[in-house]
Amino acid sequence: MTLKYSQRSLIVLSLLGILSAIMSVLSVILIFQLQSQQTAVKESPPSTSSVIPAHVWVVLLPVSTVLSALSLTLNLSSVVVCLLHSYFSTEVCRGEQDTERADWFLLDSRAVRHVAMGLFCLGVSVYLAG
């Protein structure tokens, strides 16, 4: 059984939305870990055996937290775009046996999928930088 263009596009949108949601959860976990690390660095006395000096940690931890928050925002935006595009696609082809209308809608709105993919890729890049 071959899948039509609209079915393949909806499957890919769903997978991209799931991956974006997983990256959002990872970003939230990283934000909480960085916040707890930041309070630990502020409370502990500076140690000389650390690989990274304490004054560098004071600068790097807030920057990493901001990058994680940016990654969270980008990935949540990708989730929302995927959900809305999937919803509108299913609304267009709801109740019809012929999927030409849905195929036309999905071909006509390729830019939306490109935006969702761009947001996801940018969110992953920012997450890895943080």
JSON list of C-alpha atoms in Angstrom, two decimals:
[
{"chain": "A", "resi": 1, "resn": "MET", "atom": "CA", "xyz": [0.00, 0.00, 0.00]},
{"chain": "A", "resi": 2, "resn": "THR", "atom": "CA", "xyz": [1.47, 3.31, -1.05]},
{"chain": "A", "resi": 3, "resn": "LEU", "atom": "CA", "xyz": [0.84, 6.38, 1.04]},
{"chain": "A", "resi": 4, "resn": "LYS", "atom": "CA", "xyz": [-0.46, 9.51, -0.60]},
{"chain": "A", "resi": 5, "resn": "TYR", "atom": "CA", "xyz": [1.38, 12.80, -0.33]},
{"chain": "A", "resi": 6, "resn": "SER", "atom": "CA", "xyz": [-0.97, 14.13, 2.32]},
{"chain": "A", "resi": 7, "resn": "GLN", "atom": "CA", "xyz": [-0.55, 11.04, 4.51]},
{"chain": "A", "resi": 8, "resn": "ARG", "atom": "CA", "xyz": [3.23, 11.16, 4.26]},
{"chain": "A", "resi": 9, "resn": "SER", "atom": "CA", "xyz": [3.26, 14.87, 5.05]},
{"chain": "A", "resi": 10, "resn": "LEU", "atom": "CA", "xyz": [1.07, 14.41, 8.10]},
{"chain": "A", "resi": 11, "resn": "ILE", "atom": "CA", "xyz": [3.28, 11.58, 9.36]},
{"chain": "A", "resi": 12, "resn": "VAL", "atom": "CA", "xyz": [6.39, 13.73, 8.94]},
{"chain": "A", "resi": 13, "resn": "LEU", "atom": "CA", "xyz": [4.69, 16.67, 10.66]},
{"chain": "A", "resi": 14, "resn": "SER", "atom": "CA", "xyz": [3.71, 14.43, 13.55]},
{"chain": "A", "resi": 15, "resn": "LEU", "atom": "CA", "xyz": [7.23, 13.07, 13.92]},
{"chain": "A", "resi": 16, "resn": "LEU", "atom": "CA", "xyz": [8.70, 16.57, 13.79]},
{"chain": "A", "resi": 17, "resn": "GLY", "atom": "CA", "xyz": [6.23, 17.72, 16.42]},
{"chain": "A", "resi": 18, "resn": "ILE", "atom": "CA", "xyz": [7.17, 14.80, 18.69]},
{"chain": "A", "resi": 19, "resn": "LEU", "atom": "CA", "xyz": [10.89, 15.51, 18.26]},
{"chain": "A", "resi": 20, "resn": "SER", "atom": "CA", "xyz": [10.31, 19.19, 19.01]},
{"chain": "A", "resi": 21, "resn": "ALA", "atom": "CA", "xyz": [8.36, 18.30, 22.14]},
{"chain": "A", "resi": 22, "resn": "ILE", "atom": "CA", "xyz": [11.18, 16.01, 23.30]},
{"chain": "A", "resi": 23, "resn": "MET", "atom": "CA", "xyz": [13.71, 18.78, 22.72]},
{"chain": "A", "resi": 24, "resn": "SER", "atom": "CA", "xyz": [11.48, 21.16, 24.68]},
{"chain": "A", "resi": 25, "resn": "VAL", "atom": "CA", "xyz": [11.44, 18.77, 27.63]},
{"chain": "A", "resi": 26, "resn": "LEU", "atom": "CA", "xyz": [15.23, 18.42, 27.44]},
{"chain": "A", "resi": 27, "resn": "SER", "atom": "CA", "xyz": [15.56, 22.22, 27.43]},
{"chain": "A", "resi": 28, "resn": "VAL", "atom": "CA", "xyz": [13.40, 22.51, 30.54]},
{"chain": "A", "resi": 29, "resn": "ILE", "atom": "CA", "xyz": [15.45, 19.84, 32.32]},
{"chain": "A", "resi": 30, "resn": "LEU", "atom": "CA", "xyz": [18.66, 21.65, 31.38]},
{"chain": "A", "resi": 31, "resn": "ILE", "atom": "CA", "xyz": [17.30, 24.97, 32.65]},
{"chain": "A", "resi": 32, "resn": "PHE", "atom": "CA", "xyz": [16.50, 23.44, 36.04]},
{"chain": "A", "resi": 33, "resn": "GLN", "atom": "CA", "xyz": [19.91, 21.77, 36.23]},
{"chain": "A", "resi": 34, "resn": "LEU", "atom": "CA", "xyz": [21.67, 25.02, 35.36]},
{"chain": "A", "resi": 35, "resn": "GLN", "atom": "CA", "xyz": [19.67, 26.94, 37.96]},
{"chain": "A", "resi": 36, "resn": "SER", "atom": "CA", "xyz": [20.59, 24.44, 40.68]},
{"chain": "A", "resi": 37, "resn": "GLN", "atom": "CA", "xyz": [24.22, 24.54, 39.56]},
{"chain": "A", "resi": 38, "resn": "GLN", "atom": "CA", "xyz": [24.15, 28.34, 39.65]},
{"chain": "A", "resi": 39, "resn": "THR", "atom": "CA", "xyz": [22.95, 28.39, 43.26]},
{"chain": "A", "resi": 40, "resn": "ALA", "atom": "CA", "xyz": [25.59, 25.79, 44.19]},
{"chain": "A", "resi": 41, "resn": "VAL", "atom": "CA", "xyz": [28.35, 27.89, 42.64]},
{"chain": "A", "resi": 42, "resn": "LYS", "atom": "CA", "xyz": [27.18, 31.03, 44.47]},
{"chain": "A", "resi": 43, "resn": "GLU", "atom": "CA", "xyz": [27.01, 29.24, 47.84]},
{"chain": "A", "resi": 44, "resn": "SER", "atom": "CA", "xyz": [30.27, 27.30, 47.66]},
{"chain": "A", "resi": 45, "resn": "PRO", "atom": "CA", "xyz": [33.65, 28.94, 48.18]},
{"chain": "A", "resi": 46, "resn": "PRO", "atom": "CA", "xyz": [35.83, 29.19, 45.10]},
{"chain": "A", "resi": 47, "resn": "SER", "atom": "CA", "xyz": [37.96, 26.10, 44.71]},
{"chain": "A", "resi": 48, "resn": "THR", "atom": "CA", "xyz": [41.39, 26.08, 43.17]},
{"chain": "A", "resi": 49, "resn": "SER", "atom": "CA", "xyz": [41.17, 22.50, 41.89]},
{"chain": "A", "resi": 50, "resn": "SER", "atom": "CA", "xyz": [38.38, 23.28, 39.41]},
{"chain": "A", "resi": 51, "resn": "VAL", "atom": "CA", "xyz": [39.09, 23.11, 35.70]},
{"chain": "A", "resi": 52, "resn": "ILE", "atom": "CA", "xyz": [37.06, 26.25, 35.08]},
{"chain": "A", "resi": 53, "resn": "PRO", "atom": "CA", "xyz": [37.63, 29.14, 37.51]},
{"chain": "A", "resi": 54, "resn": "ALA", "atom": "CA", "xyz": [34.72, 30.38, 39.61]},
{"chain": "A", "resi": 55, "resn": "HIS", "atom": "CA", "xyz": [34.60, 33.82, 37.97]},
{"chain": "A", "resi": 56, "resn": "VAL", "atom": "CA", "xyz": [34.15, 32.11, 34.58]},
{"chain": "A", "resi": 57, "resn": "TRP", "atom": "CA", "xyz": [31.34, 29.91, 35.94]},
{"chain": "A", "resi": 58, "resn": "VAL", "atom": "CA", "xyz": [29.55, 33.03, 37.15]},
{"chain": "A", "resi": 59, "resn": "VAL", "atom": "CA", "xyz": [29.41, 34.28, 33.55]},
{"chain": "A", "resi": 60, "resn": "LEU", "atom": "CA", "xyz": [28.84, 30.97, 31.74]},
{"chain": "A", "resi": 61, "resn": "LEU", "atom": "CA", "xyz": [25.91, 29.68, 33.78]},
{"chain": "A", "resi": 62, "resn": "PRO", "atom": "CA", "xyz": [23.52, 32.58, 33.04]},
{"chain": "A", "resi": 63, "resn": "VAL", "atom": "CA", "xyz": [24.51, 32.50, 29.36]},
{"chain": "A", "resi": 64, "resn": "SER", "atom": "CA", "xyz": [23.79, 28.76, 29.21]},
{"chain": "A", "resi": 65, "resn": "THR", "atom": "CA", "xyz": [20.46, 29.31, 30.93]},
{"chain": "A", "resi": 66, "resn": "VAL", "atom": "CA", "xyz": [19.47, 31.97, 28.40]},
{"chain": "A", "resi": 67, "resn": "LEU", "atom": "CA", "xyz": [20.49, 29.74, 25.49]},
{"chain": "A", "resi": 68, "resn": "SER", "atom": "CA", "xyz": [18.44, 26.88, 26.95]},
{"chain": "A", "resi": 69, "resn": "ALA", "atom": "CA", "xyz": [15.44, 29.19, 27.32]},
{"chain": "A", "resi": 70, "resn": "LEU", "atom": "CA", "xyz": [15.87, 30.28, 23.69]},
{"chain": "A", "resi": 71, "resn": "SER", "atom": "CA", "xyz": [16.02, 26.63, 22.63]},
{"chain": "A", "resi": 72, "resn": "LEU", "atom": "CA", "xyz": [12.85, 25.96, 24.61]},
{"chain": "A", "resi": 73, "resn": "THR", "atom": "CA", "xyz": [11.07, 28.83, 22.88]},
{"chain": "A", "resi": 74, "resn": "LEU", "atom": "CA", "xyz": [12.18, 27.75, 19.41]},
{"chain": "A", "resi": 75, "resn": "ASN", "atom": "CA", "xyz": [11.18, 24.13, 19.96]},
{"chain": "A", "resi": 76, "resn": "LEU", "atom": "CA", "xyz": [7.81, 25.05, 21.45]},
{"chain": "A", "resi": 77, "resn": "SER", "atom": "CA", "xyz": [7.21, 27.29, 18.44]},
{"chain": "A", "resi": 78, "resn": "SER", "atom": "CA", "xyz": [7.99, 24.36, 16.18]},
{"chain": "A", "resi": 79, "resn": "VAL", "atom": "CA", "xyz": [5.53, 22.18, 18.12]},
{"chain": "A", "resi": 80, "resn": "VAL", "atom": "CA", "xyz": [2.79, 24.79, 17.77]},
{"chain": "A", "resi": 81, "resn": "VAL", "atom": "CA", "xyz": [3.42, 25.23, 14.04]},
{"chain": "A", "resi": 82, "resn": "CYS", "atom": "CA", "xyz": [3.36, 21.45, 13.50]},
{"chain": "A", "resi": 83, "resn": "LEU", "atom": "CA", "xyz": [0.16, 21.04, 15.50]},
{"chain": "A", "resi": 84, "resn": "LEU", "atom": "CA", "xyz": [-1.64, 23.88, 13.75]},
{"chain": "A", "resi": 85, "resn": "HIS", "atom": "CA", "xyz": [-0.56, 22.77, 10.31]},
{"chain": "A", "resi": 86, "resn": "SER", "atom": "CA", "xyz": [-1.59, 19.18, 11.01]},
{"chain": "A", "resi": 87, "resn": "TYR", "atom": "CA", "xyz": [-4.93, 20.36, 12.36]},
{"chain": "A", "resi": 88, "resn": "PHE", "atom": "CA", "xyz": [-5.68, 22.52, 9.34]},
{"chain": "A", "resi": 89, "resn": "SER", "atom": "CA", "xyz": [-4.60, 19.72, 7.00]},
{"chain": "A", "resi": 90, "resn": "THR", "atom": "CA", "xyz": [-6.96, 17.25, 8.62]},
{"chain": "A", "resi": 91, "resn": "GLU", "atom": "CA", "xyz": [-9.76, 19.83, 8.59]},
{"chain": "A", "resi": 92, "resn": "VAL", "atom": "CA", "xyz": [-9.29, 20.36, 4.86]},
{"chain": "A", "resi": 93, "resn": "CYS", "atom": "CA", "xyz": [-9.52, 16.65, 4.02]},
{"chain": "A", "resi": 94, "resn": "ARG", "atom": "CA", "xyz": [-12.08, 15.72, 6.69]},
{"chain": "A", "resi": 95, "resn": "GLY", "atom": "CA", "xyz": [-14.94, 13.62, 5.39]},
{"chain": "A", "resi": 96, "resn": "GLU", "atom": "CA", "xyz": [-13.61, 13.30, 1.86]},
{"chain": "A", "resi": 97, "resn": "GLN", "atom": "CA", "xyz": [-12.43, 10.11, 0.22]},
{"chain": "A", "resi": 98, "resn": "ASP", "atom": "CA", "xyz": [-10.50, 12.00, -2.42]},
{"chain": "A", "resi": 99, "resn": "THR", "atom": "CA", "xyz": [-7.36, 13.59, -1.02]},
{"chain": "A", "resi": 100, "resn": "GLU", "atom": "CA", "xyz": [-6.68, 15.99, -3.89]},
{"chain": "A", "resi": 101, "resn": "ARG", "atom": "CA", "xyz": [-7.83, 18.94, -1.82]},
{"chain": "A", "resi": 102, "resn": "ALA", "atom": "CA", "xyz": [-5.51, 17.99, 1.06]},
{"chain": "A", "resi": 103, "resn": "ASP", "atom": "CA", "xyz": [-2.65, 17.39, -1.37]},
{"chain": "A", "resi": 104, "resn": "TRP", "atom": "CA", "xyz": [-3.22, 20.82, -2.88]},
{"chain": "A", "resi": 105, "resn": "PHE", "atom": "CA", "xyz": [-3.31, 22.42, 0.59]},
{"chain": "A", "resi": 106, "resn": "LEU", "atom": "CA", "xyz": [-0.11, 20.69, 1.66]},
{"chain": "A", "resi": 107, "resn": "LEU", "atom": "CA", "xyz": [1.68, 21.55, -1.57]},
{"chain": "A", "resi": 108, "resn": "ASP", "atom": "CA", "xyz": [0.52, 25.15, -1.35]},
{"chain": "A", "resi": 109, "resn": "SER", "atom": "CA", "xyz": [1.68, 25.55, 2.26]},
{"chain": "A", "resi": 110, "resn": "ARG", "atom": "CA", "xyz": [5.16, 24.10, 2.02]},
{"chain": "A", "resi": 111, "resn": "ALA", "atom": "CA", "xyz": [6.59, 27.27, 3.52]},
{"chain": "A", "resi": 112, "resn": "VAL", "atom": "CA", "xyz": [4.91, 26.50, 6.84]},
{"chain": "A", "resi": 113, "resn": "ARG", "atom": "CA", "xyz": [6.66, 23.14, 7.00]},
{"chain": "A", "resi": 114, "resn": "HIS", "atom": "CA", "xyz": [9.94, 24.83, 6.13]},
{"chain": "A", "resi": 115, "resn": "VAL", "atom": "CA", "xyz": [9.42, 27.26, 9.00]},
{"chain": "A", "resi": 116, "resn": "ALA", "atom": "CA", "xyz": [8.70, 24.40, 11.41]},
{"chain": "A", "resi": 117, "resn": "MET", "atom": "CA", "xyz": [11.81, 22.54, 10.28]},
{"chain": "A", "resi": 118, "resn": "GLY", "atom": "CA", "xyz": [13.91, 25.71, 10.52]},
{"chain": "A", "resi": 119, "resn": "LEU", "atom": "CA", "xyz": [12.69, 26.41, 14.04]},
{"chain": "A", "resi": 120, "resn": "PHE", "atom": "CA", "xyz": [13.50, 22.83, 15.06]},
{"chain": "A", "resi": 121, "resn": "CYS", "atom": "CA", "xyz": [17.00, 22.90, 13.55]},
{"chain": "A", "resi": 122, "resn": "LEU", "atom": "CA", "xyz": [17.75, 26.28, 15.07]},
{"chain": "A", "resi": 123, "resn": "GLY", "atom": "CA", "xyz": [16.45, 25.07, 18.45]},
{"chain": "A", "resi": 124, "resn": "VAL", "atom": "CA", "xyz": [18.72, 22.01, 18.34]},
{"chain": "A", "resi": 125, "resn": "SER", "atom": "CA", "xyz": [21.71, 24.17, 17.40]},
{"chain": "A", "resi": 126, "resn": "VAL", "atom": "CA", "xyz": [21.04, 26.59, 20.25]},
{"chain": "A", "resi": 127, "resn": "TYR", "atom": "CA", "xyz": [20.52, 23.68, 22.67]},
{"chain": "A", "resi": 128, "resn": "LEU", "atom": "CA", "xyz": [23.88, 22.23, 21.73]},
{"chain": "A", "resi": 129, "resn": "ALA", "atom": "CA", "xyz": [25.55, 25.63, 22.09]},
{"chain": "A", "resi": 130, "resn": "GLY", "atom": "CA", "xyz": [24.13, 26.04, 25.62]}
]
